[in-house]
PDB file of C-alpha atoms in Angstrom:
ATOM      1  CA  MET A  71     -55.363 -76.107  -0.948  1.00  0.00           C
ATOM      2  CA  PRO A  72     -53.605 -73.537  -3.156  1.00  0.00           C
ATOM      3  CA  ASP A  73     -52.957 -74.422  -6.777  1.00  0.00           C
ATOM      4  CA  TRP A  74     -49.164 -74.064  -6.589  1.00  0.00           C
ATOM      5  CA  ASN A  75     -48.765 -74.363 -10.349  1.00  0.00           C
ATOM      6  CA  LEU A  76     -51.159 -71.452 -10.856  1.00  0.00           C
ATOM      7  CA  GLU A  77     -49.421 -69.459  -8.096  1.00  0.00           C
ATOM      8  CA  LYS A  78     -46.106 -70.011  -9.849  1.00  0.00           C
ATOM      9  CA  LYS A  79     -47.625 -68.661 -13.069  1.00  0.00           C
ATOM     10  CA  ARG A  80     -48.962 -65.636 -11.217  1.00  0.00           C
ATOM     11  CA  PHE A  81     -45.572 -64.948  -9.683  1.00  0.00           C
ATOM     12  CA  LEU A  82     -43.800 -65.313 -13.036  1.00  0.00           C
ATOM     13  CA  SER A  83     -46.455 -63.058 -14.616  1.00  0.00           C
ATOM     14  CA  SER A  84     -45.691 -60.398 -12.035  1.00  0.00           C
ATOM     15  CA  ILE A  85     -41.989 -60.645 -12.816  1.00  0.00           C
ATOM     16  CA  ILE A  86     -42.739 -60.226 -16.548  1.00  0.00           C
ATOM     17  CA  PHE A  87     -45.089 -57.300 -15.842  1.00  0.00           C
ATOM     18  CA  TYR A  88     -42.904 -55.325 -13.471  1.00  0.00           C
ATOM     19  CA  THR A  89     -39.293 -56.202 -14.334  1.00  0.00           C
ATOM     20  CA  ARG A  90     -36.977 -56.771 -17.229  1.00  0.00           C
ATOM     21  CA  ILE A  91     -35.944 -60.217 -15.927  1.00  0.00           C
ATOM     22  CA  PRO A  92     -36.319 -62.531 -18.957  1.00  0.00           C
ATOM     23  CA  VAL A  93     -38.004 -65.433 -17.146  1.00  0.00           C
ATOM     24  CA  SER A  94     -40.016 -66.346 -20.246  1.00  0.00           C
ATOM     25  CA  LEU A  95     -36.799 -67.469 -21.956  1.00  0.00           C
ATOM     26  CA  PHE A  96     -36.478 -70.372 -19.506  1.00  0.00           C
ATOM     27  CA  LEU A  97     -40.129 -71.523 -19.511  1.00  0.00           C
ATOM     28  CA  GLN A  98     -41.793 -74.143 -21.607  1.00  0.00           C
ATOM     29  CA  ALA A  99     -45.311 -72.724 -21.025  1.00  0.00           C
ATOM     30  CA  ASP A 100     -46.630 -69.185 -21.204  1.00  0.00           C
ATOM     31  CA  PRO A 101     -47.222 -67.936 -17.623  1.00  0.00           C
ATOM     32  CA  MET A 102     -49.610 -65.275 -18.975  1.00  0.00           C
ATOM     33  CA  GLU A 103     -52.281 -67.787 -19.957  1.00  0.00           C
ATOM     34  CA  LYS A 104     -55.274 -69.066 -17.969  1.00  0.00           C
ATOM     35  CA  GLY A 105     -55.906 -65.811 -16.147  1.00  0.00           C
ATOM     36  CA  ALA A 106     -52.615 -65.728 -14.247  1.00  0.00           C
ATOM     37  CA  PRO A 107     -52.075 -61.967 -14.862  1.00  0.00           C
ATOM     38  CA  GLN A 108     -55.369 -61.076 -13.204  1.00  0.00           C
ATOM     39  CA  GLN A 109     -53.992 -61.918  -9.779  1.00  0.00           C
ATOM     40  CA  SER A 110     -50.287 -61.428 -10.410  1.00  0.00           C
ATOM     41  CA  SER A 111     -50.393 -58.108  -8.556  1.00  0.00           C
ATOM     42  CA  ARG A 112     -50.671 -59.994  -5.235  1.00  0.00           C
ATOM     43  CA  TYR A 113     -46.924 -60.470  -5.690  1.00  0.00           C
ATOM     44  CA  PHE A 114     -46.181 -56.802  -6.385  1.00  0.00           C
ATOM     45  CA  PRO A 115     -44.561 -56.227  -2.964  1.00  0.00           C
ATOM     46  CA  LEU A 116     -42.689 -59.509  -3.308  1.00  0.00           C
ATOM     47  CA  ILE A 117     -41.267 -58.172  -6.552  1.00  0.00           C
ATOM     48  CA  GLY A 118     -40.153 -55.227  -4.469  1.00  0.00           C
ATOM     49  CA  ILE A 119     -38.250 -57.591  -2.178  1.00  0.00           C
ATOM     50  CA  LEU A 120     -36.590 -59.137  -5.228  1.00  0.00           C
ATOM     51  CA  VAL A 121     -35.623 -55.764  -6.703  1.00  0.00           C
ATOM     52  CA  GLY A 122     -34.408 -54.491  -3.353  1.00  0.00           C
ATOM     53  CA  LEU A 123     -32.348 -57.654  -2.853  1.00  0.00           C
ATOM     54  CA  VAL A 124     -30.694 -57.270  -6.257  1.00  0.00           C
ATOM     55  CA  CYS A 125     -29.906 -53.597  -5.523  1.00  0.00           C
ATOM     56  CA  SER A 126     -28.491 -54.488  -2.095  1.00  0.00           C
ATOM     57  CA  LEU A 127     -26.306 -57.271  -3.428  1.00  0.00           C
ATOM     58  CA  ALA A 128     -24.981 -54.975  -6.150  1.00  0.00           C
ATOM     59  CA  PHE A 129     -24.230 -52.326  -3.529  1.00  0.00           C
ATOM     60  CA  LEU A 130     -22.440 -54.762  -1.229  1.00  0.00           C
ATOM     61  CA  ALA A 131     -20.337 -56.186  -4.055  1.00  0.00           C
ATOM     62  CA  ALA A 132     -19.418 -52.745  -5.396  1.00  0.00           C
ATOM     63  CA  ASN A 133     -18.687 -51.425  -1.923  1.00  0.00           C
ATOM     64  CA  GLU A 134     -15.873 -53.987  -1.585  1.00  0.00           C
ATOM     65  CA  ILE A 135     -13.824 -52.249  -4.280  1.00  0.00           C
ATOM     66  CA  LEU A 136     -15.403 -48.820  -4.685  1.00  0.00           C
ATOM     67  CA  ASN A 137     -16.504 -46.029  -2.317  1.00  0.00           C
ATOM     68  CA  LYS A 138     -19.958 -45.899  -0.786  1.00  0.00           C
ATOM     69  CA  GLU A 139     -21.214 -43.101  -3.024  1.00  0.00           C
ATOM     70  CA  ILE A 140     -20.474 -44.891  -6.288  1.00  0.00           C
ATOM     71  CA  SER A 141     -21.782 -48.174  -4.891  1.00  0.00           C
ATOM     72  CA  ILE A 142     -25.151 -46.579  -4.022  1.00  0.00           C
ATOM     73  CA  ILE A 143     -25.410 -44.986  -7.455  1.00  0.00           C
ATOM     74  CA  LEU A 144     -24.793 -48.397  -9.037  1.00  0.00           C
ATOM     75  CA  GLY A 145     -27.472 -49.948  -6.821  1.00  0.00           C
ATOM     76  CA  LEU A 146     -29.965 -47.230  -7.755  1.00  0.00           C
ATOM     77  CA  ALA A 147     -29.149 -47.507 -11.424  1.00  0.00           C
ATOM     78  CA  LEU A 148     -29.618 -51.274 -11.343  1.00  0.00           C
ATOM     79  CA  GLY A 149     -32.996 -50.817  -9.666  1.00  0.00           C
ATOM     80  CA  VAL A 150     -34.106 -48.464 -12.446  1.00  0.00           C
ATOM     81  CA  TRP A 151     -32.885 -50.837 -15.130  1.00  0.00           C
ATOM     82  CA  ILE A 152     -34.382 -54.019 -13.649  1.00  0.00           C
ATOM     83  CA  THR A 153     -37.845 -52.397 -13.454  1.00  0.00           C
ATOM     84  CA  GLY A 154     -37.536 -50.705 -16.864  1.00  0.00           C
ATOM     85  CA  ALA A 155     -37.987 -47.340 -15.057  1.00  0.00           C
ATOM     86  CA  LEU A 156     -41.683 -48.219 -14.830  1.00  0.00           C
ATOM     87  CA  HIS A 157     -42.354 -46.316 -11.590  1.00  0.00           C
ATOM     88  CA  GLU A 158     -39.999 -43.463 -12.427  1.00  0.00           C
ATOM     89  CA  ASP A 159     -41.917 -43.017 -15.652  1.00  0.00           C
ATOM     90  CA  GLY A 160     -45.151 -42.830 -13.656  1.00  0.00           C
ATOM     91  CA  LEU A 161     -43.619 -40.190 -11.390  1.00  0.00           C
ATOM     92  CA  ALA A 162     -42.475 -38.059 -14.318  1.00  0.00           C
ATOM     93  CA  ASP A 163     -45.792 -38.376 -16.175  1.00  0.00           C
ATOM     94  CA  SER A 164     -47.728 -37.516 -13.030  1.00  0.00           C
ATOM     95  CA  ALA A 165     -45.537 -34.484 -12.350  1.00  0.00           C
ATOM     96  CA  ASP A 166     -46.062 -33.223 -15.901  1.00  0.00           C
ATOM     97  CA  GLY A 167     -49.798 -33.900 -15.847  1.00  0.00           C
ATOM     98  CA  PHE A 168     -50.616 -32.351 -12.520  1.00  0.00           C
ATOM     99  CA  GLY A 169     -48.044 -29.597 -12.933  1.00  0.00           C
ATOM    100  CA  ALA A 170     -49.206 -28.389 -16.361  1.00  0.00           C
ATOM    101  CA  GLY A 171     -52.812 -29.603 -16.524  1.00  0.00           C
ATOM    102  CA  TRP A 172     -55.839 -27.681 -15.243  1.00  0.00           C
ATOM    103  CA  ASP A 173     -58.805 -30.027 -15.602  1.00  0.00           C
ATOM    104  CA  PRO A 174     -59.034 -33.852 -15.295  1.00  0.00           C
ATOM    105  CA  GLU A 175     -59.165 -34.477 -19.039  1.00  0.00           C
ATOM    106  CA  GLN A 176     -56.166 -32.243 -19.773  1.00  0.00           C
ATOM    107  CA  ILE A 177     -54.190 -33.791 -16.927  1.00  0.00           C
ATOM    108  CA  ARG A 178     -54.749 -37.314 -18.249  1.00  0.00           C
ATOM    109  CA  VAL A 179     -53.914 -36.281 -21.813  1.00  0.00           C
ATOM    110  CA  ILE A 180     -50.583 -34.828 -20.677  1.00  0.00           C
ATOM    111  CA  MET A 181     -49.837 -37.905 -18.555  1.00  0.00           C
ATOM    112  CA  LYS A 182     -50.298 -40.136 -21.647  1.00  0.00           C
ATOM    113  CA  ASP A 183     -47.877 -38.002 -23.693  1.00  0.00           C
ATOM    114  CA  SER A 184     -44.586 -39.961 -24.111  1.00  0.00           C
ATOM    115  CA  ARG A 185     -42.597 -36.719 -24.059  1.00  0.00           C
ATOM    116  CA  ILE A 186     -41.218 -35.524 -20.751  1.00  0.00           C
ATOM    117  CA  GLY A 187     -41.602 -31.931 -19.582  1.00  0.00           C
ATOM    118  CA  VAL A 188     -39.821 -29.746 -17.121  1.00  0.00           C
ATOM    119  CA  TYR A 189     -42.010 -30.900 -14.182  1.00  0.00           C
ATOM    120  CA  GLY A 190     -41.159 -34.525 -14.986  1.00  0.00           C
ATOM    121  CA  VAL A 191     -37.416 -33.843 -15.242  1.00  0.00           C
ATOM    122  CA  LEU A 192     -37.350 -31.934 -11.973  1.00  0.00           C
ATOM    123  CA  SER A 193     -39.356 -34.572 -10.118  1.00  0.00           C
ATOM    124  CA  LEU A 194     -36.942 -37.305 -11.206  1.00  0.00           C
ATOM    125  CA  LEU A 195     -33.895 -35.193 -10.302  1.00  0.00           C
ATOM    126  CA  PHE A 196     -35.234 -34.336  -6.831  1.00  0.00           C
ATOM    127  CA  VAL A 197     -36.412 -37.858  -6.000  1.00  0.00           C
ATOM    128  CA  MET A 198     -33.194 -39.570  -7.176  1.00  0.00           C
ATOM    129  CA  PHE A 199     -31.025 -37.031  -5.381  1.00  0.00           C
ATOM    130  CA  ILE A 200     -32.973 -37.381  -2.110  1.00  0.00           C
ATOM    131  CA  LYS A 201     -32.840 -41.199  -2.374  1.00  0.00           C
ATOM    132  CA  PHE A 202     -29.078 -41.055  -2.905  1.00  0.00           C
ATOM    133  CA  GLU A 203     -28.429 -38.696   0.027  1.00  0.00           C
ATOM    134  CA  ALA A 204     -30.711 -40.629   2.354  1.00  0.00           C
ATOM    135  CA  LEU A 205     -29.146 -43.982   1.522  1.00  0.00           C
ATOM    136  CA  LEU A 206     -25.685 -42.455   1.770  1.00  0.00           C
ATOM    137  CA  SER A 207     -26.343 -41.369   5.347  1.00  0.00           C
ATOM    138  CA  ILE A 208     -27.477 -44.832   6.493  1.00  0.00           C
ATOM    139  CA  LYS A 209     -25.005 -47.251   8.057  1.00  0.00           C
ATOM    140  CA  VAL A 210     -23.691 -49.899   5.682  1.00  0.00           C
ATOM    141  CA  GLU A 211     -24.818 -52.635   8.073  1.00  0.00           C
ATOM    142  CA  GLN A 212     -28.435 -51.477   7.907  1.00  0.00           C
ATOM    143  CA  LEU A 213     -28.583 -50.321   4.288  1.00  0.00           C
ATOM    144  CA  PRO A 214     -29.437 -53.640   2.567  1.00  0.00           C
ATOM    145  CA  LEU A 215     -32.422 -54.260   4.839  1.00  0.00           C
ATOM    146  CA  VAL A 216     -33.575 -50.655   4.397  1.00  0.00           C
ATOM    147  CA  TRP A 217     -33.311 -51.015   0.628  1.00  0.00           C
ATOM    148  CA  ILE A 218     -35.315 -54.232   0.546  1.00  0.00           C
ATOM    149  CA  ALA A 219     -37.997 -52.956   2.950  1.00  0.00           C
ATOM    150  CA  GLY A 220     -38.289 -49.689   1.081  1.00  0.00           C
ATOM    151  CA  HIS A 221     -38.962 -51.377  -2.231  1.00  0.00           C
ATOM    152  CA  ALA A 222     -41.436 -53.844  -0.715  1.00  0.00           C
ATOM    153  CA  PHE A 223     -43.527 -51.539   1.465  1.00  0.00           C
ATOM    154  CA  SER A 224     -43.670 -48.707  -1.062  1.00  0.00           C
ATOM    155  CA  ARG A 225     -45.276 -51.082  -3.532  1.00  0.00           C
ATOM    156  CA  LEU A 226     -47.834 -52.144  -0.937  1.00  0.00           C
ATOM    157  CA  ALA A 227     -48.544 -48.501  -0.151  1.00  0.00           C
ATOM    158  CA  SER A 228     -48.921 -47.781  -3.864  1.00  0.00           C
ATOM    159  CA  ILE A 229     -51.584 -50.397  -4.542  1.00  0.00           C
ATOM    160  CA  GLY A 230     -53.239 -49.416  -1.266  1.00  0.00           C
ATOM    161  CA  LEU A 231     -54.545 -46.338  -3.092  1.00  0.00           C
ATOM    162  CA  LEU A 232     -56.866 -48.664  -4.986  1.00  0.00           C
ATOM    163  CA  LEU A 233     -58.882 -49.253  -1.824  1.00  0.00           C
ATOM    164  CA  PRO A 234     -60.394 -45.713  -1.566  1.00  0.00           C
ATOM    165  CA  LEU A 235     -60.010 -44.630  -5.229  1.00  0.00           C
ATOM    166  CA  ASN A 236     -61.322 -45.741  -8.592  1.00  0.00           C
ATOM    167  CA  TYR A 237     -58.817 -47.015 -11.124  1.00  0.00           C
ATOM    168  CA  LEU A 238     -59.022 -44.907 -14.312  1.00  0.00           C
ATOM    169  CA  GLY A 239     -56.420 -46.604 -16.522  1.00  0.00           C
ATOM    170  CA  GLY A 240     -57.040 -48.472 -19.768  1.00  0.00           C
ATOM    171  CA  SER A 241     -57.135 -52.235 -20.133  1.00  0.00           C
ATOM    172  CA  ASN A 242     -53.689 -52.321 -21.732  1.00  0.00           C
ATOM    173  CA  ASN A 243     -52.042 -50.602 -18.780  1.00  0.00           C
ATOM    174  CA  LYS A 244     -49.681 -52.737 -16.698  1.00  0.00           C
ATOM    175  CA  SER A 245     -51.478 -51.666 -13.567  1.00  0.00           C
ATOM    176  CA  SER A 246     -54.928 -52.696 -14.834  1.00  0.00           C
ATOM    177  CA  SER A 247     -54.877 -56.151 -13.189  1.00  0.00           C
ATOM    178  CA  MET A 248     -54.600 -54.494  -9.777  1.00  0.00           C
ATOM    179  CA  VAL A 249     -58.267 -53.482  -9.759  1.00  0.00           C
ATOM    180  CA  GLN A 250     -59.269 -57.122  -9.424  1.00  0.00           C
ATOM    181  CA  LEU A 251     -57.470 -57.795  -6.133  1.00  0.00           C
ATOM    182  CA  ASP A 252     -59.520 -59.801  -3.655  1.00  0.00           C
ATOM    183  CA  PHE A 253     -59.031 -60.579   0.047  1.00  0.00           C
ATOM    184  CA  GLN A 254     -56.492 -63.318  -0.590  1.00  0.00           C
ATOM    185  CA  ASP A 255     -54.559 -61.041  -2.915  1.00  0.00           C
ATOM    186  CA  TRP A 256     -54.412 -58.315  -0.282  1.00  0.00           C
ATOM    187  CA  LEU A 257     -53.342 -60.859   2.341  1.00  0.00           C
ATOM    188  CA  VAL A 258     -50.416 -62.099   0.232  1.00  0.00           C
ATOM    189  CA  ALA A 259     -49.430 -58.558  -0.733  1.00  0.00           C
ATOM    190  CA  GLY A 260     -49.723 -57.359   2.884  1.00  0.00           C
ATOM    191  CA  ILE A 261     -47.522 -60.095   4.280  1.00  0.00           C
ATOM    192  CA  SER A 262     -44.761 -59.656   1.734  1.00  0.00           C
ATOM    193  CA  GLY A 263     -44.929 -55.859   2.015  1.00  0.00           C
ATOM    194  CA  ILE A 264     -44.768 -55.761   5.831  1.00  0.00           C
ATOM    195  CA  LEU A 265     -42.483 -58.729   6.612  1.00  0.00           C
ATOM    196  CA  PRO A 266     -39.192 -56.962   5.773  1.00  0.00           C
ATOM    197  CA  LEU A 267     -40.078 -54.185   8.213  1.00  0.00           C
ATOM    198  CA  VAL A 268     -39.938 -56.641  11.105  1.00  0.00           C
ATOM    199  CA  PHE A 269     -36.203 -57.149  10.618  1.00  0.00           C
ATOM    200  CA  LEU A 270     -35.570 -53.410  10.926  1.00  0.00           C
ATOM    201  CA  GLY A 271     -37.229 -53.156  14.316  1.00  0.00           C
ATOM    202  CA  ILE A 272     -39.810 -50.776  15.721  1.00  0.00           C
ATOM    203  CA  GLU A 273     -38.133 -47.796  14.013  1.00  0.00           C
ATOM    204  CA  ALA A 274     -39.432 -48.950  10.661  1.00  0.00           C
ATOM    205  CA  PHE A 275     -43.036 -48.539  11.734  1.00  0.00           C
ATOM    206  CA  SER A 276     -42.561 -44.812  12.203  1.00  0.00           C
ATOM    207  CA  ALA A 277     -41.842 -44.766   8.471  1.00  0.00           C
ATOM    208  CA  VAL A 278     -45.043 -46.736   7.976  1.00  0.00           C
ATOM    209  CA  ALA A 279     -46.980 -44.035   9.845  1.00  0.00           C
ATOM    210  CA  ALA A 280     -45.405 -41.326   7.687  1.00  0.00           C
ATOM    211  CA  ILE A 281     -46.199 -43.236   4.496  1.00  0.00           C
ATOM    212  CA  LEU A 282     -49.816 -43.738   5.619  1.00  0.00           C
ATOM    213  CA  ILE A 283     -50.101 -39.969   6.040  1.00  0.00           C
ATOM    214  CA  LEU A 284     -48.594 -39.497   2.587  1.00  0.00           C
ATOM    215  CA  GLY A 285     -51.106 -42.014   1.233  1.00  0.00           C
ATOM    216  CA  GLY A 286     -53.933 -39.990   2.746  1.00  0.00           C
ATOM    217  CA  VAL A 287     -52.626 -36.832   1.153  1.00  0.00           C
ATOM    218  CA  LEU A 288     -52.252 -38.499  -2.240  1.00  0.00           C
ATOM    219  CA  THR A 289     -55.731 -40.062  -1.965  1.00  0.00           C
ATOM    220  CA  ARG A 290     -57.285 -36.641  -1.415  1.00  0.00           C
ATOM    221  CA  PHE A 291     -55.147 -35.014  -4.098  1.00  0.00           C
ATOM    222  CA  PHE A 292     -55.755 -37.608  -6.831  1.00  0.00           C
ATOM    223  CA  GLY A 293     -59.405 -37.929  -5.964  1.00  0.00           C
ATOM    224  CA  LYS A 294     -59.979 -34.195  -6.132  1.00  0.00           C
ATOM    225  CA  ARG A 295     -57.965 -33.535  -9.271  1.00  0.00           C
ATOM    226  CA  ILE A 296     -58.940 -36.463 -11.517  1.00  0.00           C
ATOM    227  CA  GLY A 297     -61.482 -38.510  -9.547  1.00  0.00           C
ATOM    228  CA  GLY A 298     -59.291 -41.562  -9.074  1.00  0.00           C
ATOM    229  CA  VAL A 299     -55.871 -42.982  -9.943  1.00  0.00           C
ATOM    230  CA  THR A 300     -54.086 -44.099 -13.093  1.00  0.00           C
ATOM    231  CA  GLY A 301     -51.090 -46.391 -13.454  1.00  0.00           C
ATOM    232  CA  ASP A 302     -48.893 -43.264 -13.525  1.00  0.00           C
ATOM    233  CA  CYS A 303     -50.355 -42.157 -10.189  1.00  0.00           C
ATOM    234  CA  LEU A 304     -49.534 -45.533  -8.663  1.00  0.00           C
ATOM    235  CA  GLY A 305     -45.982 -45.249  -9.987  1.00  0.00           C
ATOM    236  CA  ALA A 306     -45.630 -41.791  -8.500  1.00  0.00           C
ATOM    237  CA  SER A 307     -46.978 -43.036  -5.194  1.00  0.00           C
ATOM    238  CA  GLN A 308     -44.433 -45.868  -5.141  1.00  0.00           C
ATOM    239  CA  GLN A 309     -41.535 -43.517  -5.778  1.00  0.00           C
ATOM    240  CA  LEU A 310     -42.630 -40.966  -3.196  1.00  0.00           C
ATOM    241  CA  SER A 311     -43.302 -43.648  -0.602  1.00  0.00           C
ATOM    242  CA  GLU A 312     -39.920 -45.292  -1.199  1.00  0.00           C
ATOM    243  CA  THR A 313     -38.144 -41.926  -0.932  1.00  0.00           C
ATOM    244  CA  LEU A 314     -39.965 -41.038   2.296  1.00  0.00           C
ATOM    245  CA  PHE A 315     -39.124 -44.462   3.747  1.00  0.00           C
ATOM    246  CA  TYR A 316     -35.395 -43.887   3.154  1.00  0.00           C
ATOM    247  CA  LEU A 317     -35.591 -40.426   4.677  1.00  0.00           C
ATOM    248  CA  ILE A 318     -37.215 -41.713   7.870  1.00  0.00           C
ATOM    249  CA  MET A 319     -34.741 -44.597   8.129  1.00  0.00           C
ATOM    250  CA  ALA A 320     -31.855 -42.171   7.691  1.00  0.00           C
ATOM    251  CA  ILE A 321     -32.951 -40.471  10.926  1.00  0.00           C
ATOM    252  CA  TYR A 322     -32.669 -43.695  12.915  1.00  0.00           C
ATOM    253  CA  PHE A 323     -29.744 -45.411  11.194  1.00  0.00           C
ATOM    254  CA  HIS A 324     -27.544 -42.414  10.484  1.00  0.00           C
ATOM    255  CA  SER A 325     -23.875 -43.347  10.055  1.00  0.00           C
TER     256      SER A 325
END
């Protein structure tokens, strides 16, 4: 039987790791103790469902009094805030590193630099603009489910890179606990990452196919350039997968 108290700690640890939600303020015990963080990443896609749900609710509320464009921008902005721009930061760092670096060591040094360069700025601008335009073209009735599924499955796709590639990050990196995922972790992550797709119908699985192809490309690219992945690479993968998911869904659910 599962230790539900430990599972609760793992879930709360994942919220603390990957969001700004101040759950620790309402707890008597520290959820980070007793090894809970080591398997908290099993709930990474579930965190995506939570983030997508918050974005969707914000959009639906705003859309009652504002136009669709502003409502989507508010939803996107809330998503960035609630995650602390963790994945967007990974995208920008990866763009700077691979854009300006020539060898693996130089690439990783640039990625660790807290300053953002032109490649990072452009990558964020392009990705956010494409997300906005894709979501804008989707029917309002379908948009909340698309938002939730996009956040959930993109996170599953991101940690999926850890199956074929070595993790190169340091022990203090927020993604470091992901390297210890076991079968049960992958099962929990897989269910929560795939379940929202079921409610979108068969069309959603064409996006899955596209993201799997993207994952193959990223696996080859990261493996060839630096011999594995870092936390920034995983963040970039999440952002690119989420954006691609919205683009594919915009084809099927165009308003």
